[in-house]
Short mmCIF file of C-alpha atoms in Angstrom, two decimals:
data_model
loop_
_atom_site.label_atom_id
_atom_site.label_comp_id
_atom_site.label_asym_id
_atom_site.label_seq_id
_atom_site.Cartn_x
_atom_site.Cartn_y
_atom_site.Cartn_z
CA UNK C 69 0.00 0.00 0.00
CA UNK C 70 2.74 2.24 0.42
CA UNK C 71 4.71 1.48 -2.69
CA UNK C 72 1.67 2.20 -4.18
CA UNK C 73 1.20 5.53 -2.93
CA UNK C 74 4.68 6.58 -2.35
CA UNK C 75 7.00 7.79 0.36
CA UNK C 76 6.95 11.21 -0.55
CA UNK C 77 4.74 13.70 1.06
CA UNK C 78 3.74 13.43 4.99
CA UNK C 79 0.50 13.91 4.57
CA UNK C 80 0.01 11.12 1.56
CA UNK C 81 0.84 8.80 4.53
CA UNK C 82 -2.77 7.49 4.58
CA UNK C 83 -2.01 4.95 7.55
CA UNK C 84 -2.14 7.40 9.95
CA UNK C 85 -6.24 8.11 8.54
CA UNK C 86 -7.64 4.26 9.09
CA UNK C 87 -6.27 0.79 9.72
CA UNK C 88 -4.39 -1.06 6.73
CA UNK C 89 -7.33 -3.70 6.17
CA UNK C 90 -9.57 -0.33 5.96
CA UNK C 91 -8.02 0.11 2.48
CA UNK C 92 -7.15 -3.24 1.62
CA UNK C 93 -10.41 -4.68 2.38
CA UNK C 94 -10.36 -8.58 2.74
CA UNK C 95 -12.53 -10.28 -0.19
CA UNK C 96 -13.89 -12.99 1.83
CA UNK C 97 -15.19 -10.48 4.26
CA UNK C 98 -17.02 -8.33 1.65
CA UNK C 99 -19.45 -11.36 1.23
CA UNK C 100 -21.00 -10.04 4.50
CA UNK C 101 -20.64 -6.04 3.76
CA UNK C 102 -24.22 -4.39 1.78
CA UNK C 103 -23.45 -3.53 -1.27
CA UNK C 104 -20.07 -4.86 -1.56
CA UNK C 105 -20.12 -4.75 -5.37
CA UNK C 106 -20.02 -1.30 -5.67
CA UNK C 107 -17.55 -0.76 -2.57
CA UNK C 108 -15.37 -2.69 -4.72
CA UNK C 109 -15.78 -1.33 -8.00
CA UNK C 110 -15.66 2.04 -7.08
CA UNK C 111 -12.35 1.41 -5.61
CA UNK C 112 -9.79 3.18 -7.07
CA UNK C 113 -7.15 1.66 -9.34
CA UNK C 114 -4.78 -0.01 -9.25
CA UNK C 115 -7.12 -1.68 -6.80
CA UNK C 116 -5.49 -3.14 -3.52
CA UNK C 117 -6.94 -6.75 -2.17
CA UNK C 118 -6.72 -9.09 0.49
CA UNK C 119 -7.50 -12.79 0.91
CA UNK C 120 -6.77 -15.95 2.52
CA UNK C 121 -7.96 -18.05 0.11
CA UNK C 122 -6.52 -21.14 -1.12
CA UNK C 123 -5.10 -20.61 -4.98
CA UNK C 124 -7.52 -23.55 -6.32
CA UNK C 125 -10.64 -21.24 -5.12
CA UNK C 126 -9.62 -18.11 -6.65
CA UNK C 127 -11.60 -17.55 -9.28
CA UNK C 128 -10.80 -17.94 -12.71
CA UNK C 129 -11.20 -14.06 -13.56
CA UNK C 130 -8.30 -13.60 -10.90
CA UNK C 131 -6.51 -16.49 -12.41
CA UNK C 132 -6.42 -15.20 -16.04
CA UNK C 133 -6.38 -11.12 -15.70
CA UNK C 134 -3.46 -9.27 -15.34
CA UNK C 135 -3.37 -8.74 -11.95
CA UNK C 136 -0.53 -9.73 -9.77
CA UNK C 137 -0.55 -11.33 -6.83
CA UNK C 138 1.77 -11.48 -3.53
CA UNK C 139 1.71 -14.41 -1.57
CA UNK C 140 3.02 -13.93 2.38
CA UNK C 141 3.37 -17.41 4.21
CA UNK C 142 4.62 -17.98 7.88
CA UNK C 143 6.42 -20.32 10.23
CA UNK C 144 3.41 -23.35 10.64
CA UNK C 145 4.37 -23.22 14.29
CA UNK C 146 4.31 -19.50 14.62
CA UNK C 147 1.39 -18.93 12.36
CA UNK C 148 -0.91 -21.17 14.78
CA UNK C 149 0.15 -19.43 17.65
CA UNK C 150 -0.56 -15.62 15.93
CA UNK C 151 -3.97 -17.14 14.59
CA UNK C 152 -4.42 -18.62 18.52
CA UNK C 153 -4.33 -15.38 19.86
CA UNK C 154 -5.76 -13.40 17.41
CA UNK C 155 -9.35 -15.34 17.49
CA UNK C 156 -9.06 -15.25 21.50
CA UNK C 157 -8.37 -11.70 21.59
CA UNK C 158 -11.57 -11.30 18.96
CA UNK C 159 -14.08 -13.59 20.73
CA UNK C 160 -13.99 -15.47 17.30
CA UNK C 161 -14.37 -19.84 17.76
CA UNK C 162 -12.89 -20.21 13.85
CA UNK C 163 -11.53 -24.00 14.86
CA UNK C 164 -13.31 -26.96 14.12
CA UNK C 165 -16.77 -27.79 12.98
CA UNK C 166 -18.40 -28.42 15.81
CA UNK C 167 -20.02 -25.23 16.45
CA UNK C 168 -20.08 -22.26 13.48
CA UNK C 169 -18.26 -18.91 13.74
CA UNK C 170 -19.50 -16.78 16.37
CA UNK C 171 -18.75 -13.01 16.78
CA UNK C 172 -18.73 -11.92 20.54
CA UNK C 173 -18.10 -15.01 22.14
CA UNK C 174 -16.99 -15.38 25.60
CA UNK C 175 -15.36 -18.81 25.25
CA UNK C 176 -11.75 -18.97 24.66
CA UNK C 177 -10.39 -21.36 22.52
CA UNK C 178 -7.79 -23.90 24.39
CA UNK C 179 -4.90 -24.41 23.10
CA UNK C 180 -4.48 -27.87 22.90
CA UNK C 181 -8.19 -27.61 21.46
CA UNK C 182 -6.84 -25.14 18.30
CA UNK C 183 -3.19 -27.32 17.89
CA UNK C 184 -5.79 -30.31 16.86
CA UNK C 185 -8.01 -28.38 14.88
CA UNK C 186 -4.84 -27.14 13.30
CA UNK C 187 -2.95 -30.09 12.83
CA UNK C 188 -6.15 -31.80 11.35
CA UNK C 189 -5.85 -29.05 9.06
CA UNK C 190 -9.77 -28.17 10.43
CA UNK C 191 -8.75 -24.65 10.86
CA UNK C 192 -10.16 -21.52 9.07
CA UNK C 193 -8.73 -20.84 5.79
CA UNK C 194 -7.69 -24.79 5.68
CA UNK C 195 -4.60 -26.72 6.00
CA UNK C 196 -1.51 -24.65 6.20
CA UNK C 197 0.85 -26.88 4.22
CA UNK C 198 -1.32 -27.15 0.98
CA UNK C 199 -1.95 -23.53 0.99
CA UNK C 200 1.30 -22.82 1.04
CA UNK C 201 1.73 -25.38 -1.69
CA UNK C 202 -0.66 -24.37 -3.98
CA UNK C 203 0.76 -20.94 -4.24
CA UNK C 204 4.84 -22.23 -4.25
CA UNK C 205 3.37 -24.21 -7.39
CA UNK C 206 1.83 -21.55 -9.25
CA UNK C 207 4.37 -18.67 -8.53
CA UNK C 208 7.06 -21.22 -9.89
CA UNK C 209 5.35 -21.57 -13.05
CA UNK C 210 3.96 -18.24 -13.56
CA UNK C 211 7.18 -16.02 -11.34
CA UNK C 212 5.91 -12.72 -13.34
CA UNK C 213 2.26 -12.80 -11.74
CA UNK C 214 2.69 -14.83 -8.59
CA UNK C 215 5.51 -13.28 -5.72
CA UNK C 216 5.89 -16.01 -3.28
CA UNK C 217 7.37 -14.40 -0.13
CA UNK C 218 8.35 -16.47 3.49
CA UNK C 219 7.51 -13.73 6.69
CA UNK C 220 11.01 -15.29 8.42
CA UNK C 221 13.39 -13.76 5.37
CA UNK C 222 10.99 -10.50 5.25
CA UNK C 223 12.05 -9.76 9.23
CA UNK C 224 15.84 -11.02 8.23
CA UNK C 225 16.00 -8.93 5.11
CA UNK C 226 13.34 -6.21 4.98
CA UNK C 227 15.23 -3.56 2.70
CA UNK C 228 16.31 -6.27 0.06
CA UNK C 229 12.57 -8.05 0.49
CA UNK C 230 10.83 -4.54 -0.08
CA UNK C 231 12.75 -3.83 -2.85
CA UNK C 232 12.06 -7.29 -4.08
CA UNK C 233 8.25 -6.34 -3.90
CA UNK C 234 8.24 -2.90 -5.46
CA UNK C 235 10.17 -4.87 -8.49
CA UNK C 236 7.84 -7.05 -8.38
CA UNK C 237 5.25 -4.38 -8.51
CA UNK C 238 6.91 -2.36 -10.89
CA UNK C 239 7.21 0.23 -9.21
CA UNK C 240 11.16 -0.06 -8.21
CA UNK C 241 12.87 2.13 -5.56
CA UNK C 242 14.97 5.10 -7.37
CA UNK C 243 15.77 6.39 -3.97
CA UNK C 244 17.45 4.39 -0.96
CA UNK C 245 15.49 6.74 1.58
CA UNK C 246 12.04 5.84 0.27
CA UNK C 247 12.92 2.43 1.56
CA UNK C 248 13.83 3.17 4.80
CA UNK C 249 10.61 5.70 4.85
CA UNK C 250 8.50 3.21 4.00
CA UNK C 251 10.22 0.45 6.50
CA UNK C 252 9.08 2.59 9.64
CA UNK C 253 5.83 3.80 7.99
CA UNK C 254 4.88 0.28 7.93
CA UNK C 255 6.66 -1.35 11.19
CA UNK C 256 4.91 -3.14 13.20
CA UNK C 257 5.38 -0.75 16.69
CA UNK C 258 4.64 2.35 14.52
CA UNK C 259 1.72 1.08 13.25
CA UNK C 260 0.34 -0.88 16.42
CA UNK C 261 0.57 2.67 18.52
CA UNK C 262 -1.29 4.51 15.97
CA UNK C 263 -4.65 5.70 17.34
CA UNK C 264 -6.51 4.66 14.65
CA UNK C 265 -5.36 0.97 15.00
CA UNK C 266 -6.06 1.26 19.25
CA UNK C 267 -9.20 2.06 18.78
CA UNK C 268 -12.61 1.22 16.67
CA UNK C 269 -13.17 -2.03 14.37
CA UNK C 270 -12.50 -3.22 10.98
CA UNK C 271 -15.78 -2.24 8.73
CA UNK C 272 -15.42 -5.46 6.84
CA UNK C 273 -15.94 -7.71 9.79
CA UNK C 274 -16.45 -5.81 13.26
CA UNK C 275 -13.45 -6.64 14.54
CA UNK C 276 -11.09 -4.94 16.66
CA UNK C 277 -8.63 -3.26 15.03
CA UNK C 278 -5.83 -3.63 17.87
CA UNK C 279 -6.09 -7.40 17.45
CA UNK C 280 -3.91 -7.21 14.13
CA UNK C 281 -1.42 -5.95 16.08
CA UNK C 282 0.56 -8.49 19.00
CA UNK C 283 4.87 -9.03 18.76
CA UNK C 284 5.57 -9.86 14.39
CA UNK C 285 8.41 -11.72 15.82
CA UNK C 286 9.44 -15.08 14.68
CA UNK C 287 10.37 -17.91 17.30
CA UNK C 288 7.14 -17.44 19.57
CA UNK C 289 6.01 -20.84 19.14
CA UNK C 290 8.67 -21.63 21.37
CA UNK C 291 6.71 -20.30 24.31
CA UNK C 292 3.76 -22.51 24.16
CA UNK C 293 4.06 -25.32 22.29
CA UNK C 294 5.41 -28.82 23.96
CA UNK C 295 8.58 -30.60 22.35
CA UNK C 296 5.73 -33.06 21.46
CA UNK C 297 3.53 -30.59 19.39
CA UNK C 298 6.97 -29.12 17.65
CA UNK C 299 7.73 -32.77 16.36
CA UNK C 300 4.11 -33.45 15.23
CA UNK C 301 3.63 -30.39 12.89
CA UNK C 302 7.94 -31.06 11.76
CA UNK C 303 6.21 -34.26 10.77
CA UNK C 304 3.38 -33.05 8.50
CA UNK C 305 5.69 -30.32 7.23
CA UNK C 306 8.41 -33.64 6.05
CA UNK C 307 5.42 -35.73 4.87
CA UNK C 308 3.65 -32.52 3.14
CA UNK C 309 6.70 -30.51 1.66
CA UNK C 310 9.71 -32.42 1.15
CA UNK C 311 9.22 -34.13 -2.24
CA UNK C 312 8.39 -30.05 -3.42
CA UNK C 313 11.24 -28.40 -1.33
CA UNK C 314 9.34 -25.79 -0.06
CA UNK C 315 10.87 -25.16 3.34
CA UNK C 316 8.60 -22.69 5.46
CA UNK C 317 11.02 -22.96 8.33
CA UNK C 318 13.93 -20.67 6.39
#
């Protein structure tokens, strides 16, 4: 979003006016917005979108435009424990099927409760590993439309990833401090101490917007999950990924 509308001027710095999933609405939300076709449409271009969707359910008018698509994947181990306490701190039960999703429910989700769910690959938005999969696929055949990026090299690298992106983009960096403008304007303790993301909801779905905002740090897992739960998803990650070589861990 900021490549897109540049580093230059202070006040084009539209992060500071609403949260980031403000302007880059998430599709599968929209389904529940009135009147989403025309919040979309009149969207200005070159339209900004979100999703968690699975490649095989995009649909084909996706698939075969010109647009381009950027594909962020995670850590398994870290992922579940960012989605754990994202849907606790939202009142959201998204695991399982025994009971639908609920907004503004009391009950916490156990831990133990959400690794199974997870593992079983029960979980909103699917199983993990053929997500990730799916996309790795396509963006190997097609590297000109699909970016695949990993969240652990972003935090290693984030000038040479960003840069990587606005190529990507086409909209390459011609200036070294528009990268390093754009690295705060979008880091994580910036943007989780903005007022607008402290306070009021997401539009799309009600939800809070301070509970997009927790540590971005890689390595959390370590802090909740048993030696026992770190073999078991190592072991669908081996069974899953090795014959592609898709290593989500590096």
């Amino acid at each position: 979003m900021s490549i897109n509308n540049g580093a230059d001027q202070e006040n084009e710095d539209i992060l500071t006016k609403g949260s980031p999933h403000l302007f880059v609405p998430t599709i599968e939300s929209m389904v529940f917005v009135p009147n989403s076709d025309s919040v979309l449409s009149g969207m200005a271009s070159p339209r900004l979108l979100h999703t968690h969707l699975p490649y095989s359910l995009l649909p084909d008018s996706i698939k075969n435009s010109g647009c381009k698509i950027v594909y962020l994947t995670r850590n398994p181990k870290d992922t579940f424990i960012s989605f754990w306490h994202y849907f606790n701190s939202t009142k959201v039960d998204t695991c399982g099927t025994e009971r639908p999703l609920v907004i503004g429910s009391k009950q916490q989700i156990s831990l133990e409760k959400a690794f199974e769910s997870f593992c079983n690959g029960t979980y909103l938005y699917g199983p993990i590993f053929d997500h990730a999969l799916e996309y790795h696929k396509e963006s190997s055949k097609m590297p000109q439309k699909i970016l695949f990026m990993k969240y652990v090299v972003l935090k290693k690298d984030p000038k040479g990833q960003l840069k990587k992106l606005a190529s990507f983009l086409g909209k390459p960096f011609t200036e070294e401090e528009k990268v390093d403008k754009i690295l705060w304007r979008c880091s994580l303790e910036r943007l989780k101490n903005l007022e607008v993301n402290k306070n009021g909801v997401n539009p799309w779905n009600w939800l809070a917007n301070s509970g997009y905002f927790r540590l971005g740090v890689t390595g959390d897992s370590k802090n909740y999950l048993t030696a026992e739960m770190e073999e078991r998803l190592d072991q669908i990650a081996r069974t899953k990924l090795e014959a592609s070589g898709l290593d989500l861990d590096a």
